[in-house]
Amino acid sequence: MKTYDCIIVGAGILGLATAYHIKMKAPNDTILIVDKFEGPGFGDTSKSAAAFREFFYSRANILLARSTIDFYWDLQKNQGIDLGIKWIGYLFLMSHSEFESLVPILKKMSREGIEYKTYLPEDLEDVGFRTHVLKDEEARLMNLKNIDVGLFIPRAGILKIENIVKFYETELKQLDVDIMYRTEVKGFILEPTKPIGIPEEPFPWQEIKVSGIRTNRGTFRAKRKIVVAVGAWCESLLNPIGIGVPIRPKKRQIFVLRAENKSLLKLLRSPKFNKEEILPVTILPRGIYIRPEPSENAFWVGYADKLGRAYTLEEDPQPEEEFYIYGIYPVLTKYIPQFIDIRPINAWAGHYDINVVDGVPIVHEEANLIVVGGTSGSGIMKADALGRIVAATYIGEEYAELYGGIKIRAKDLSLSERRIEPEKLVI
Amino acid sequence: MKTYDCIIVGAGILGLATAYHIKMKAPNDTILIVDKFEGPGFGDTSKSAAAFREFFYSRANILLARSTIDFYWDLQKNQGIDLGIKWIGYLFLMSHSEFESLVPILKKMSREGIEYKTYLPEDLEDVGFRTHVLKDEEARLMNLKNIDVGLFIPRAGILKIENIVKFYETELKQLDVDIMYRTEVKGFILEPTKPIGIPEEPFPWQEIKVSGIRTNRGTFRAKRKIVVAVGAWCESLLNPIGIGVPIRPKKRQIFVLRAENKSLLKLLRSPKFNKEEILPVTILPRGIYIRPEPSENAFWVGYADKLGRAYTLEEDPQPEEEFYIYGIYPVLTKYIPQFIDIRPINAWAGHYDINVVDGVPIVHEEANLIVVGGTSGSGIMKADALGRIVAATYIGEEYAELYGGIKIRAKDLSLSERRIEPEKLVI
């Protein structure tokens, strides 16, 4: 049985960033990362919409996203590591009444340094959106609303997940971190903190810690701590040992629509919003989002359906064509008629690992095990900061220093001493 | 398809109390309660240790428990309804260091009006506890600690669950509430809040509400709201429609030990603590509790094992003899050697419905559905107050008036606007 100082379960973006920052904090500690998939980020990391924003309500989420994005941007801008970051912004299209209800939230966010500007319906019509949908009887029947305001967030954009994964993985190899793929955790080893020395241990009345993992490729022991960074698999891994975290998996789908005609190309290459001359990541009134992929002349389109979409884990989630046809297309084509008759040329599905209570990530230590997750669909844009918070927790520091120098109390993200504002802007 | 104003899923103590208080608030509303079992409280309600206390850390928990117990006590004392309430108190046995770490908590609780007194080891030895266990080499090896302090809580005791269930059920019959047993919910009916009028509804982009239940005995529609009061079954019922609450089931067991000999009878009938001349509900240092059942000359003994005990739902949970032998007996007999060689004459198992985040019950409304649960092993002693909070939520009142007149903001127990102190004293 091989022993490491630290075992990390999960080589998704959170596991990789965590290993990197533990190595920064404790360079002599040996680390093993195990992952059931064939390579790094092959789980839900690779299914992401690959967009980022620091536009959150919760101060914790703002700090996590801002410092992570700043870190990524420094790599790209100053270290010559192309992460595919394009600052194209986010554009939320909404009615007057939706905007009105957002105003107090925007005021609070302004105080946290979040900038925004607004566009008028005329501007949006120029770009290619249909704002006065209520002229259309069907749209009225569908209970849709006119677009009265375009809320633009400049500090946001798109990036290339695989490049970020590659960055961390390359660093980890140089730092002598062992990564074992195709290695599935079947269970944890529980041991008494003060053993008696008989084989039946641990007994229920003993104080117990988690001290290792059993996998299809053998048993491994962690001298110091175990980190569980498995996203949607959190419950299925931790329920059996009785560690409870309010993280649930929910299927999420992305459909790729090619900008097949001139009017869609015009929309995609809109020069109005940013220097990249690309349409921002756009969120339509009912929550459908459109994420440009300029390198493919395409849009990635998705929708985070809530009620009616089960919390359930699928080992190989598949996109549902019906979901595009009945769940997305009818609304999409009301606001952007250029998409009429356009069918997806590609699609995929993954999971959000949703924190069902407050929508802010969790970094929680219990019995020598640190669980990090509950990123609720915004894990990649917070991964580096979360890695630093796990590393601080790992070495027992009260505060984690995020990129840029801001400090955050590590236990603010725990369950036992949680101190965060609930998030109101889960997309 | 029959229609009611209100459908309540679950005829356990929470469902019954809820129906009662909705009827008090909205006497003309028709109510249907459905339950998969054969009678009222036949699920985990009947598996309870049937003890009560208002000794909680969280102010919300104190209010819920205190007002519920006061309500029950008024019924017994002034209305001639025997609920089997005996004010025998709780007795926590602990080491100096455990007591020291409890002091700030006790101070805070004192401010909430929680009374307590302490006993010295001599007093406890008189009653029949062995306090200096560290004389025993095995106890040292087991890492046990001496009992240095007995912390006694007078406002606590035992009651008869079946009598409380009977009270609510009798009332409900007089109030014309329909109760259907052997009726299992197979799913919920989801409808758009603003229907278009075509059979494929609801579509993912529509605003959706829960409007009915499908059961093995037909489909029922709720005109107003649906209440889910299913305890440990919460996740399995709500996950499929994508409503997420941080409530998880965990198996809990009770073993019945008869006071077979004089020394155990002396312990059971200890006159030291209360007018009933019964041993208080006693909690040993590692968390094993002993709940006297004087009518049977017996003790009910249990232990809420945490790490290592899976969060999982069993349709018919069974007590494990091994759990008594290896999990309870070794510690129990160190502190109370009178139990040596005593084997359980009876045992049963149920579930706690644990709020894995903060240990305070949840009353949360979403899409016309109110979920009440997460009582974490103390649901019966909070049931009446929770019923009142659900009733306030049902009729849309901001504040619920608990028995005794104290008001509590109903949404303080919700997930979206939760405002409670986390509980530190889950037993």
Coordinates of N, CA and C in Angstrom, one line a residue, chain A residues 232-301:
Chain A
A232 N -19.9 16.6 -9.5 CA -21.2 16.0 -9.4 C -21.2 14.6 -8.7
W233 N -20.0 14.0 -8.5 CA -19.9 12.7 -7.9 C -19.8 12.8 -6.4
C234 N -19.9 14.0 -5.9 CA -19.7 14.3 -4.5 C -20.6 13.4 -3.5
E235 N -21.9 13.5 -3.8 CA -22.8 12.7 -2.9 C -22.5 11.2 -3.0
S236 N -22.3 10.7 -4.2 CA -22.2 9.2 -4.3 C -21.0 8.7 -3.7
L237 N -20.0 9.6 -3.6 CA -18.7 9.2 -2.9 C -18.8 9.4 -1.4
L238 N -19.5 10.4 -1.0 CA -19.4 10.8 0.5 C -20.6 10.3 1.3
N239 N -21.8 10.0 0.7 CA -22.9 9.5 1.4 C -22.5 8.2 2.1
P240 N -21.8 7.2 1.4 CA -21.5 6.0 2.1 C -20.7 6.1 3.4
I241 N -19.9 7.1 3.6 CA -19.2 7.3 4.9 C -19.9 8.3 5.8
G242 N -21.0 8.8 5.3 CA -21.8 9.6 6.3 C -21.3 11.0 6.4
I243 N -20.7 11.5 5.3 CA -20.3 13.0 5.3 C -21.3 13.6 4.4
G244 N -22.0 14.6 4.9 CA -23.1 15.2 4.2 C -22.8 16.6 3.7
V245 N -22.9 16.8 2.4 CA -22.7 18.2 1.9 C -23.9 18.4 0.9
P246 N -24.3 19.7 0.9 CA -25.6 20.0 0.1 C -25.3 20.2 -1.3
I247 N -24.6 19.2 -1.9 CA -24.2 19.4 -3.3 C -25.0 18.3 -4.1
R248 N -25.7 18.7 -5.2 CA -26.4 17.8 -6.0 C -26.1 18.0 -7.5
P249 N -26.1 16.9 -8.2 CA -25.8 17.0 -9.6 C -27.0 17.3 -10.4
K250 N -26.9 18.1 -11.4 CA -28.0 18.4 -12.4 C -27.5 18.5 -13.8
K251 N -28.1 17.8 -14.7 CA -27.7 17.7 -16.0 C -27.8 19.0 -16.7
R252 N -26.8 19.4 -17.5 CA -26.8 20.6 -18.3 C -26.3 20.3 -19.7
Q253 N -26.9 21.0 -20.7 CA -26.6 20.6 -22.1 C -26.2 21.8 -22.9
I254 N -25.4 21.6 -23.8 CA -25.0 22.7 -24.7 C -25.2 22.2 -26.2
F255 N -25.8 23.1 -27.0 CA -26.0 22.8 -28.4 C -25.2 23.7 -29.3
V256 N -24.6 23.2 -30.3 CA -23.7 24.1 -31.1 C -24.5 24.4 -32.4
L257 N -24.7 25.7 -32.6 CA -25.4 26.2 -33.8 C -24.4 27.0 -34.7
R258 N -24.3 26.6 -35.9 CA -23.3 27.3 -36.8 C -23.9 28.6 -37.3
A259 N -23.1 29.6 -37.4 CA -23.5 30.9 -38.0 C -23.5 30.6 -39.5
E260 N -24.6 30.0 -40.0 CA -24.6 29.5 -41.4 C -24.9 30.6 -42.4
N261 N -25.6 31.6 -42.0 CA -25.9 32.7 -43.0 C -25.4 34.0 -42.6
K262 N -25.5 34.9 -43.5 CA -24.9 36.3 -43.3 C -25.4 36.9 -42.0
S263 N -26.7 36.8 -41.8 CA -27.3 37.5 -40.7 C -26.8 36.9 -39.3
L264 N -26.5 35.6 -39.3 CA -25.9 35.1 -38.0 C -24.5 35.4 -37.9
L265 N -23.8 35.5 -39.0 CA -22.4 35.9 -39.0 C -22.3 37.4 -38.5
K266 N -23.2 38.2 -39.0 CA -23.2 39.6 -38.6 C -23.4 39.7 -37.0
L267 N -24.4 38.8 -36.5 CA -24.6 38.8 -35.1 C -23.3 38.4 -34.4
L268 N -22.7 37.3 -34.8 CA -21.6 36.7 -34.2 C -20.4 37.7 -34.1
R269 N -20.3 38.5 -35.2 CA -19.1 39.4 -35.3 C -19.5 40.8 -35.0
S270 N -20.5 41.0 -34.2 CA -21.0 42.3 -33.9 C -19.9 43.2 -33.3
P271 N -19.6 44.3 -33.8 CA -18.5 45.2 -33.4 C -18.9 46.1 -32.2
K272 N -20.1 46.0 -31.8 CA -20.7 47.1 -30.9 C -20.1 47.0 -29.5
F273 N -19.8 45.8 -29.0 CA -19.6 45.7 -27.5 C -18.2 45.6 -27.0
N274 N -17.3 45.1 -27.8 CA -15.9 44.9 -27.3 C -14.9 45.0 -28.4
K275 N -13.6 45.1 -28.0 CA -12.5 45.2 -29.0 C -12.4 44.0 -29.9
E276 N -12.8 42.8 -29.3 CA -12.7 41.6 -30.1 C -13.7 41.5 -31.3
E277 N -14.7 42.5 -31.2 CA -15.7 42.5 -32.3 C -16.4 41.1 -32.4
I278 N -16.8 40.7 -31.2 CA -17.6 39.4 -31.1 C -18.8 39.7 -30.2
L279 N -19.9 39.1 -30.5 CA -21.1 39.2 -29.7 C -20.7 38.7 -28.2
P280 N -21.1 39.5 -27.2 CA -20.9 39.0 -25.9 C -21.6 37.7 -25.6
V281 N -21.3 37.0 -24.6 CA -22.1 35.9 -24.1 C -23.4 36.5 -23.7
T282 N -24.5 36.0 -24.4 CA -25.8 36.7 -24.3 C -26.8 35.9 -23.5
I283 N -27.5 36.5 -22.6 CA -28.6 35.8 -21.9 C -29.9 36.4 -22.2
L284 N -30.8 35.5 -22.8 CA -32.1 36.0 -23.2 C -33.0 36.0 -22.0
P285 N -34.2 36.7 -22.1 CA -35.1 36.9 -21.0 C -35.4 35.6 -20.2
R286 N -35.7 34.5 -20.8 CA -36.0 33.3 -20.0 C -34.8 32.5 -19.5
G287 N -33.6 33.0 -19.8 CA -32.4 32.4 -19.2 C -31.6 31.6 -20.2
I288 N -32.1 31.5 -21.4 CA -31.3 30.8 -22.5 C -30.0 31.7 -22.7
Y289 N -28.9 31.0 -22.8 CA -27.6 31.7 -23.0 C -27.0 31.3 -24.4
I290 N -26.3 32.3 -25.0 CA -25.7 32.1 -26.3 C -24.3 32.5 -26.1
R291 N -23.4 31.5 -26.3 CA -22.0 31.8 -26.1 C -21.3 31.6 -27.4
P292 N -20.7 32.7 -27.9 CA -20.1 32.7 -29.2 C -18.8 31.8 -29.2
E293 N -18.6 31.1 -30.3 CA -17.3 30.3 -30.4 C -16.8 30.8 -31.8
P294 N -16.1 32.0 -31.8 CA -15.7 32.6 -33.1 C -14.8 31.7 -33.9
S295 N -14.0 30.9 -33.2 CA -13.0 30.0 -34.0 C -13.7 29.0 -34.9
E296 N -15.0 28.7 -34.5 CA -15.8 27.7 -35.3 C -16.9 28.4 -36.1
N297 N -16.9 29.8 -36.0 CA -18.1 30.5 -36.6 C -19.4 29.9 -36.0
A298 N -19.4 29.7 -34.7 CA -20.6 29.0 -34.2 C -21.0 29.7 -32.9
F299 N -22.2 29.3 -32.4 CA -22.7 29.7 -31.1 C -22.9 28.4 -30.3
W300 N -22.6 28.5 -29.0 CA -23.0 27.4 -28.1 C -24.2 27.9 -27.4
V301 N -25.2 27.1 -27.4 CA -26.5 27.6 -26.8 C -26.9 26.6 -25.7

